[in-house]
Amino acid sequence: MNINERLLLHFRNGNGAAKYLRNRIINFDKLLIDFFSARSDIKRVIYGERVAEKVLETMEYTEILGLRKEVASLEIKRIIDYGKQNDHTAHTVYLFLLGIWVYDSVSDLRKAINSKIDSNQPEKMFVFQWTLASLLHDIGYLFYESRLVENETAHLLPDTSKEDKLPAFQVFGAYYDKLFRDAFEGEFADFSWVKNEDELNATKDTVKEIWSQFKEKFMQINTRHAETPKAVLEELSKTPWMRELGLKPVCGEGDSGFDYLISSTVKADLVENALKIATFGYGNEKANPRVDHAIASGLMLLQYTSIWYWFSRELEKRANNSQNSITDTIYKELYHNLFSNYQYPVKVLTDHVIPACRTVIYHNMNDKKSIRLENEPLLFLAILCDELQVWDRFVAGSSHLNVWDNAETHCMAENVIAADEADESFVSFGFEYSRHRHKVKSTLDKRLTDWDKYVKL
């Protein structure tokens, strides 16, 4: 059967992480049928976002959908100036589904990941980590393009420049900054428990008050005013509040997200690569600085997510110090109602969020010798599935569009067959067109050692 049919069958009947997800999302298979059966690029993106929304709801993270939508818009409008650009919206939904199927179907790979996760609920925590590492691993494309574009975002934030043309990373960076304004100035929070308008206003004012103190103590989220790609990275990497959470950085003083995301096993110099690309661009470019999308994605996820852990702890501290005043009662009710269903213990940040963000930030790196299953199993899976997922992706880059009339350029689900083994030793893929098989094989050969133990082409 083709790859989409295989994935649908697994999410309908499979065990492991697929069963966990099936139990969390009502009629998940119906959402997948809409997604898999979409026969136009736009509908595939639309139905893909519906799948993503339901998955993100399981971890109370749906507000991040706004960033996914804007990346889709950039690609649909051909704003990203990279000749080989492909869709990264439906792609990341496929990546999420593919990773779960591979995890459930290949025992050695699953054991390696579970060993790192080290939880008595491995499927649950794998889905948690994998959601960040797959569905959200390309949101950094928001900052990728540097050419001048019309400013479409001046209405989003009061201090956004209204100049006719600005660098694209400034224009679309406004969506990232708006995420914080919405989250911590009351727009995303559900205040349905309040009894009257006065209490509603007092509750919203409390959220704004804590957020105002955060900005005064640490920083104003201000990527939209960064004047260079390097400055964007500097803004995204600021995480001084992590030290207040008691986290120990891998290196450095702990003021930078890089200090927590550096891998002890991957030898690629993450910071040096990031700054080099942000200053000079990629190897085949001449002084065309870029924000590497993977590095930006990992920093964005760590920065935004970790602030919620800080916010939760700060609100809990105020609630526990209650002297029964009106304000302290609001602290207690706000903490209970915001965080009773979804807890934010720092151990989850250290054991699950940071490893997922580390996977995201390294997923574009090439370090074949050290990115091995035993060292970095989640990163291994992320790269493996990222390179395998070549079907049903609309093309956005000029070099693809110039050869639009070549059928073999466009890989569809019906061009790919997939199967798993009863003994869970590997999964297999067959490609109708040899060029697709060659592309996947050659890229995986360059990026991963022993990948062909777990996937047969």
Coordinates of C-alpha atoms in Angstrom, one line a residue:
M1 CA 0.0 0.0 0.0
N2 CA 1.1 3.6 -0.5
I3 CA 2.6 5.6 2.4
N4 CA -0.5 7.5 3.2
E5 CA -2.6 4.3 3.4
R6 CA 0.1 2.7 5.6
L7 CA 0.1 5.7 8.0
L8 CA -3.7 5.7 8.2
L9 CA -3.8 2.0 8.9
H10 CA -1.3 2.4 11.7
F11 CA -3.1 5.3 13.4
R12 CA -6.4 3.4 13.2
N13 CA -5.1 0.1 14.5
G14 CA -1.5 0.4 15.7
N15 CA -0.3 0.2 19.3
G16 CA 2.3 2.2 21.1
A17 CA 2.4 6.0 20.5
A18 CA -0.3 5.7 17.8
K19 CA -2.7 4.2 20.3
Y20 CA -1.9 6.8 22.9
L21 CA -2.6 9.6 20.3
R22 CA -5.8 7.9 19.1
N23 CA -7.0 7.8 22.7
R24 CA -6.3 11.5 23.2
I25 CA -7.9 12.8 20.0
I26 CA -11.5 11.9 19.1
N27 CA -11.9 10.9 15.4
F28 CA -8.2 11.3 14.7
D29 CA -8.5 9.0 11.7
K30 CA -11.2 11.2 10.1
L31 CA -8.9 14.2 10.4
L32 CA -6.1 12.1 8.7
I33 CA -8.5 11.0 5.9
D34 CA -9.2 14.6 5.0
F35 CA -5.5 15.4 5.1
F36 CA -4.4 12.4 3.1
S37 CA -7.2 12.7 0.5
A38 CA -6.6 16.4 -0.2
R39 CA -5.7 16.7 -3.9
S40 CA -4.7 20.3 -4.0
D41 CA -1.8 22.0 -2.2
I42 CA -3.9 24.6 -0.4
K43 CA -6.4 22.0 0.9
R44 CA -3.5 19.8 2.1
V45 CA -2.1 22.8 4.1
I46 CA -5.6 23.6 5.5
Y47 CA -6.3 20.0 6.6
G48 CA -2.8 19.6 7.8
E49 CA -3.3 22.5 10.1
R50 CA -6.4 20.9 11.5
V51 CA -4.4 17.8 12.4
A52 CA -1.6 20.0 13.9
E53 CA -4.2 21.9 16.0
K54 CA -5.6 18.7 17.5
V55 CA -2.1 17.4 18.3
L56 CA -1.0 20.7 19.8
E57 CA -4.2 20.8 22.0
T58 CA -2.9 17.7 23.8
M59 CA -0.1 19.8 25.3
E60 CA -1.9 23.2 25.4
Y61 CA 0.2 24.7 22.7
T62 CA -2.3 25.8 20.0
E63 CA -1.2 29.4 20.0
I64 CA 1.9 28.4 18.1
L65 CA -0.3 27.6 15.1
G66 CA 0.0 31.3 14.2
L67 CA 3.6 30.9 13.4
R68 CA 3.0 27.8 11.3
K69 CA 0.4 29.7 9.4
E70 CA 2.8 32.5 8.6
V71 CA 5.5 30.2 7.4
A72 CA 2.9 28.6 5.1
S73 CA 2.0 32.1 3.8
L74 CA 5.7 32.9 3.1
E75 CA 6.0 29.8 1.0
I76 CA 2.7 30.1 -0.8
K77 CA 3.5 33.7 -1.7
R78 CA 7.1 32.7 -2.8
I79 CA 8.6 35.2 -0.5
I80 CA 11.4 32.9 0.7
D81 CA 14.2 33.3 -1.9
Y82 CA 15.7 29.8 -2.0
G83 CA 15.6 28.0 -5.4
K84 CA 14.9 24.5 -3.8
Q85 CA 12.3 25.6 -1.3
N86 CA 9.5 23.1 -0.6
D87 CA 6.5 23.3 1.6
H88 CA 7.2 23.0 5.4
T89 CA 3.6 23.0 6.7
A90 CA 2.1 19.7 5.4
H91 CA 5.6 18.4 5.5
T92 CA 5.9 18.8 9.3
V93 CA 2.5 17.1 9.8
Y94 CA 3.7 14.2 7.7
L95 CA 7.0 14.2 9.6
F96 CA 5.1 13.9 12.9
L97 CA 3.0 11.0 11.6
L98 CA 5.9 9.3 10.0
G99 CA 8.1 9.5 13.1
I100 CA 5.4 7.9 15.2
W101 CA 5.0 5.0 12.7
V102 CA 8.8 4.4 12.6
Y103 CA 9.0 4.7 16.4
D104 CA 6.2 2.1 16.9
S105 CA 7.5 -0.2 14.1
V106 CA 11.3 -0.4 14.7
S107 CA 12.1 -1.9 18.1
D108 CA 15.8 -1.0 18.3
L109 CA 15.1 2.6 17.5
R110 CA 12.2 2.8 20.0
K111 CA 14.3 1.2 22.7
A112 CA 17.1 3.8 22.2
I113 CA 14.6 6.7 22.4
N114 CA 12.8 5.3 25.4
S115 CA 16.2 4.8 27.2
K116 CA 16.9 8.5 26.8
I117 CA 13.4 9.5 27.8
D118 CA 13.6 7.3 30.9
S119 CA 9.9 7.5 31.9
N120 CA 7.3 5.1 33.1
Q121 CA 5.1 6.6 30.3
P122 CA 7.4 6.4 27.3
E123 CA 4.8 6.7 24.6
K124 CA 3.2 9.8 26.2
M125 CA 6.6 11.5 26.7
F126 CA 7.8 10.5 23.2
V127 CA 4.7 12.1 21.7
F128 CA 5.3 15.2 23.8
Q129 CA 9.0 15.5 22.7
W130 CA 8.2 14.5 19.1
T131 CA 5.5 17.2 18.8
L132 CA 8.1 19.9 19.4
A133 CA 10.8 18.1 17.4
S134 CA 8.6 17.6 14.3
L135 CA 5.5 19.7 14.0
L136 CA 7.4 22.8 15.2
H137 CA 10.9 22.3 13.9
D138 CA 10.6 24.6 10.9
I139 CA 8.9 27.7 12.5
G140 CA 12.3 29.4 12.2
Y141 CA 11.6 30.1 8.5
L142 CA 9.8 33.1 9.8
F143 CA 13.2 34.8 10.1
Y144 CA 15.0 33.2 7.1
E145 CA 14.5 35.7 4.3
S146 CA 16.4 39.0 4.5
R147 CA 15.4 40.7 1.3
L148 CA 13.2 43.8 1.4
V149 CA 9.5 43.3 1.4
E150 CA 6.4 45.4 1.9
N151 CA 5.5 45.7 5.5
E152 CA 2.3 43.8 6.1
T153 CA 2.5 43.7 9.9
A154 CA 2.5 47.3 11.1
H155 CA -1.0 46.8 12.5
L156 CA 0.0 43.9 14.7
L157 CA 2.0 45.8 17.3
P158 CA 2.0 49.5 18.3
D159 CA 5.7 50.1 17.8
T160 CA 6.1 48.3 14.5
S161 CA 7.6 50.5 11.8
K162 CA 5.3 51.5 9.0
E163 CA 8.1 52.0 6.4
D164 CA 7.2 50.9 2.9
K165 CA 9.9 48.2 2.8
L166 CA 11.8 46.4 5.5
P167 CA 14.0 43.3 5.7
A168 CA 11.6 40.3 5.7
F169 CA 12.9 39.0 9.0
Q170 CA 11.8 42.3 10.6
V171 CA 8.4 42.3 9.0
F172 CA 7.5 38.6 9.8
G173 CA 9.3 38.6 13.1
A174 CA 6.4 40.7 14.3
Y175 CA 4.3 37.6 14.4
Y176 CA 6.7 36.0 16.9
D177 CA 6.7 39.1 19.1
K178 CA 2.9 39.2 18.9
L179 CA 2.8 35.7 20.3
F180 CA 4.2 36.9 23.7
R181 CA 1.9 40.0 23.8
D182 CA -1.1 37.8 23.2
A183 CA -0.1 35.1 25.6
F184 CA 0.8 37.3 28.5
E185 CA -1.6 40.2 28.1
G186 CA -4.7 38.1 28.4
E187 CA -5.8 37.2 24.9
F188 CA -5.0 33.5 24.9
A189 CA -6.0 32.8 28.5
D190 CA -9.4 31.3 29.3
F191 CA -10.9 33.3 32.0
S192 CA -14.3 31.6 31.9
W193 CA -14.1 30.8 35.6
V194 CA -14.4 34.5 36.7
K195 CA -17.7 35.6 38.2
N196 CA -18.1 39.1 37.0
E197 CA -16.5 41.8 34.8
D198 CA -14.6 43.4 37.8
E199 CA -13.0 40.0 38.6
L200 CA -12.2 39.5 34.9
N201 CA -10.4 42.8 34.7
A202 CA -8.6 42.2 37.9
T203 CA -7.5 38.8 36.7
K204 CA -6.2 40.1 33.4
D205 CA -4.5 42.9 35.1
T206 CA -2.6 40.4 37.3
V207 CA -1.3 38.5 34.2
K208 CA -0.2 41.9 32.7
E209 CA 1.4 42.9 36.0
I210 CA 3.6 39.7 36.2
W211 CA 4.5 40.1 32.5
S212 CA 5.4 43.7 33.1
Q213 CA 7.7 42.7 35.9
F214 CA 9.2 40.0 33.7
K215 CA 10.1 42.5 31.1
E216 CA 11.5 44.9 33.6
K217 CA 13.6 42.2 35.2
F218 CA 14.8 40.3 32.2
M219 CA 14.0 41.6 28.7
Q220 CA 11.4 43.0 26.2
I221 CA 10.7 40.5 23.4
N222 CA 11.9 42.6 20.5
T223 CA 13.1 40.5 17.6
R224 CA 11.2 42.7 15.1
H225 CA 13.6 45.6 15.6
A226 CA 16.7 43.4 15.1
E227 CA 18.6 45.0 12.1
T228 CA 20.6 42.0 11.0
P229 CA 20.2 38.2 11.0
K230 CA 23.0 38.1 13.6
A231 CA 21.0 40.5 15.8
V232 CA 17.9 38.2 15.3
L233 CA 19.9 35.3 16.7
E234 CA 21.1 37.4 19.6
E235 CA 17.5 38.3 20.5
L236 CA 16.2 34.7 20.2
S237 CA 19.0 33.3 22.3
K238 CA 18.3 35.5 25.3
T239 CA 17.1 33.3 28.2
P240 CA 18.4 34.9 31.5
W241 CA 15.3 33.7 33.4
M242 CA 16.5 30.1 33.1
R243 CA 19.0 30.6 35.9
E244 CA 16.1 31.7 38.2
L245 CA 14.5 28.3 37.5
G246 CA 17.6 26.6 38.8
L247 CA 18.7 25.1 35.5
K248 CA 22.3 24.2 35.0
P249 CA 23.7 25.2 31.5
V250 CA 25.8 22.8 29.5
C251 CA 28.2 25.6 29.0
G252 CA 28.5 29.4 29.5
E253 CA 26.8 31.5 32.1
G254 CA 23.2 30.4 31.4
D255 CA 22.0 33.7 29.9
S256 CA 21.8 32.2 26.4
G257 CA 19.6 29.5 25.0
F258 CA 22.7 28.1 23.3
D259 CA 24.1 27.4 26.8
Y260 CA 21.4 24.8 27.4
L261 CA 21.0 23.4 23.9
I262 CA 24.7 22.6 23.1
S263 CA 25.0 18.8 22.7
S264 CA 27.7 17.0 24.6
T265 CA 27.9 14.3 21.9
V266 CA 27.4 16.2 18.6
K267 CA 30.7 17.7 17.5
A268 CA 29.3 20.3 15.1
D269 CA 30.0 23.8 16.5
L270 CA 26.5 25.0 16.8
V271 CA 27.2 28.6 17.8
E272 CA 30.0 29.1 15.3
N273 CA 27.9 27.7 12.5
A274 CA 24.9 29.9 13.5
L275 CA 27.0 33.1 13.6
K276 CA 28.8 32.3 10.4
I277 CA 25.5 31.8 8.5
A278 CA 24.0 34.9 10.1
T279 CA 27.1 36.9 9.0
F280 CA 28.0 35.5 5.6
G281 CA 25.2 33.1 4.5
Y282 CA 25.6 29.6 3.3
G283 CA 28.7 28.2 1.5
N284 CA 27.5 28.9 -2.0
E285 CA 26.4 32.5 -1.2
K286 CA 28.5 35.7 -1.2
A287 CA 27.9 37.8 1.9
N288 CA 24.1 37.0 1.9
P289 CA 23.5 36.6 5.7
R290 CA 20.7 34.3 6.8
V291 CA 19.0 33.1 10.0
D292 CA 19.4 29.3 9.8
H293 CA 15.8 28.1 10.2
A294 CA 16.7 25.1 12.4
I295 CA 18.7 27.2 14.8
A296 CA 16.0 29.9 15.0
S297 CA 13.3 27.2 15.5
G298 CA 15.1 25.6 18.5
L299 CA 15.8 29.0 20.1
M300 CA 12.2 30.2 19.6
L301 CA 10.7 27.1 21.1
L302 CA 13.0 27.2 24.1
Q303 CA 12.5 30.9 24.7
Y304 CA 8.7 30.9 24.5
T305 CA 8.2 27.6 26.3
S306 CA 10.6 28.3 29.2
I307 CA 8.9 31.6 29.9
W308 CA 5.7 29.7 30.7
Y309 CA 7.7 27.6 33.2
W310 CA 9.0 30.8 34.8
F311 CA 5.5 32.3 34.8
S312 CA 4.0 29.2 36.4
R313 CA 6.6 29.2 39.1
E314 CA 6.3 32.9 39.8
L315 CA 2.5 32.7 40.0
E316 CA 2.7 29.7 42.3
K317 CA 5.1 31.5 44.6
R318 CA 2.7 34.4 44.9
A319 CA -0.2 32.1 45.5
N320 CA 1.6 30.3 48.3
N321 CA 2.6 33.5 50.0
S322 CA -1.1 34.5 50.2
Q323 CA -2.2 36.7 53.1
N324 CA -5.8 36.3 52.0
S325 CA -6.0 39.8 50.5
I326 CA -8.0 40.2 47.3
T327 CA -4.9 40.3 45.1
D328 CA -3.6 37.1 46.7
T329 CA -6.9 35.3 46.1
I330 CA -6.6 36.3 42.5
Y331 CA -3.1 34.8 42.4
K332 CA -4.5 31.5 43.9
E333 CA -7.4 31.3 41.5
L334 CA -5.3 32.3 38.5
Y335 CA -2.7 29.6 39.3
H336 CA -5.3 26.9 39.8
N337 CA -7.2 27.7 36.7
L338 CA -4.3 28.2 34.4
F339 CA -2.2 25.3 35.5
S340 CA -4.4 22.7 37.1
N341 CA -4.8 20.7 33.9
Y342 CA -1.3 21.3 32.5
Q343 CA 1.5 21.3 35.0
Y344 CA 4.8 23.1 34.4
P345 CA 7.3 21.3 36.7
V346 CA 10.9 22.3 35.9
K347 CA 11.8 18.7 35.5
V348 CA 9.7 18.4 32.4
L349 CA 11.5 21.4 31.0
T350 CA 14.9 19.9 31.7
D351 CA 14.1 16.3 30.8
H352 CA 11.8 16.7 27.8
V353 CA 11.5 20.3 26.4
I354 CA 15.2 21.0 26.3
P355 CA 16.0 17.6 24.6
A356 CA 13.3 18.3 22.0
C357 CA 14.6 21.8 21.4
R358 CA 18.1 20.4 21.1
T359 CA 16.9 18.1 18.4
V360 CA 15.3 21.0 16.5
I361 CA 18.3 23.2 16.7
Y362 CA 20.6 20.5 15.3
H363 CA 18.3 19.0 12.7
N364 CA 19.9 21.0 9.9
M365 CA 23.5 20.1 11.0
N366 CA 25.8 17.6 9.3
D367 CA 27.9 15.6 11.8
K368 CA 27.5 12.0 10.6
K369 CA 30.1 10.6 13.0
S370 CA 28.5 11.8 16.2
I371 CA 24.8 11.9 15.3
R372 CA 24.3 8.2 16.0
L373 CA 21.3 6.4 17.4
E374 CA 23.0 5.5 20.7
N375 CA 24.1 9.1 21.3
E376 CA 21.2 11.2 20.0
P377 CA 18.2 8.9 19.2
L378 CA 15.6 11.6 18.9
L379 CA 17.8 13.7 16.6
F380 CA 18.6 10.5 14.6
L381 CA 14.9 9.9 14.1
A382 CA 14.3 13.5 13.2
I383 CA 16.9 13.6 10.4
L384 CA 15.9 10.1 9.2
C385 CA 12.2 11.1 8.8
D386 CA 13.0 14.6 7.5
E387 CA 14.9 13.1 4.6
L388 CA 12.4 10.3 4.0
Q389 CA 9.4 12.7 3.8
V390 CA 9.5 13.7 0.1
W391 CA 5.9 13.1 -1.0
D392 CA 3.0 15.5 -1.2
R393 CA 5.0 18.7 -0.8
F394 CA 4.2 21.7 -3.0
V395 CA 7.2 23.4 -4.5
A396 CA 8.0 27.0 -3.7
G397 CA 11.5 27.5 -5.1
S398 CA 12.4 28.8 -8.5
S399 CA 14.6 25.9 -9.5
H400 CA 11.7 23.5 -8.9
L401 CA 9.2 25.8 -10.7
N402 CA 11.4 26.1 -13.7
V403 CA 11.0 22.4 -14.3
W404 CA 7.3 22.1 -13.3
D405 CA 6.4 20.1 -16.3
N406 CA 8.6 17.1 -15.3
A407 CA 6.3 14.6 -13.5
E408 CA 9.2 13.0 -11.8
T409 CA 10.0 16.2 -10.0
H410 CA 6.8 16.0 -8.0
C411 CA 6.6 13.0 -5.6
M412 CA 3.1 12.0 -4.6
A413 CA 1.9 9.5 -2.0
E414 CA 0.9 7.1 -4.7
N415 CA 4.5 7.1 -5.9
V416 CA 5.7 5.7 -2.6
I417 CA 4.9 2.3 -1.1
A418 CA 5.7 1.5 2.5
A419 CA 5.6 -1.6 4.8
D420 CA 6.7 -2.7 8.2
E421 CA 7.9 -6.1 9.5
A422 CA 6.2 -8.4 12.0
D423 CA 9.4 -8.7 14.0
E424 CA 9.8 -4.8 14.1
S425 CA 13.3 -5.0 12.7
F426 CA 12.9 -2.2 10.0
V427 CA 10.4 -0.4 7.8
S428 CA 10.7 -0.4 4.0
F429 CA 10.0 2.2 1.3
G430 CA 9.7 1.7 -2.5
F431 CA 9.7 4.6 -4.9
E432 CA 8.1 4.6 -8.3
Y433 CA 10.7 7.0 -9.7
S434 CA 14.4 6.1 -9.2
R435 CA 15.4 9.8 -8.8
H436 CA 13.4 10.0 -5.5
R437 CA 15.0 6.8 -4.2
H438 CA 18.5 8.1 -5.2
K439 CA 17.8 11.5 -3.6
V440 CA 16.7 10.0 -0.3
K441 CA 19.5 7.5 -0.2
S442 CA 22.3 9.9 -1.1
T443 CA 21.2 12.4 1.5
L444 CA 20.8 9.9 4.2
D445 CA 24.3 8.4 3.4
K446 CA 25.7 11.9 3.9
R447 CA 24.0 12.6 7.1
L448 CA 23.6 9.4 9.1
T449 CA 25.6 6.3 9.9
D450 CA 23.7 2.9 9.8
W451 CA 20.4 4.4 8.9
D452 CA 19.8 1.5 6.5
K453 CA 19.6 -0.9 9.5
Y454 CA 16.2 0.6 10.3
V455 CA 14.9 1.7 6.9
K456 CA 15.2 -0.3 3.7
L457 CA 14.8 1.4 0.4

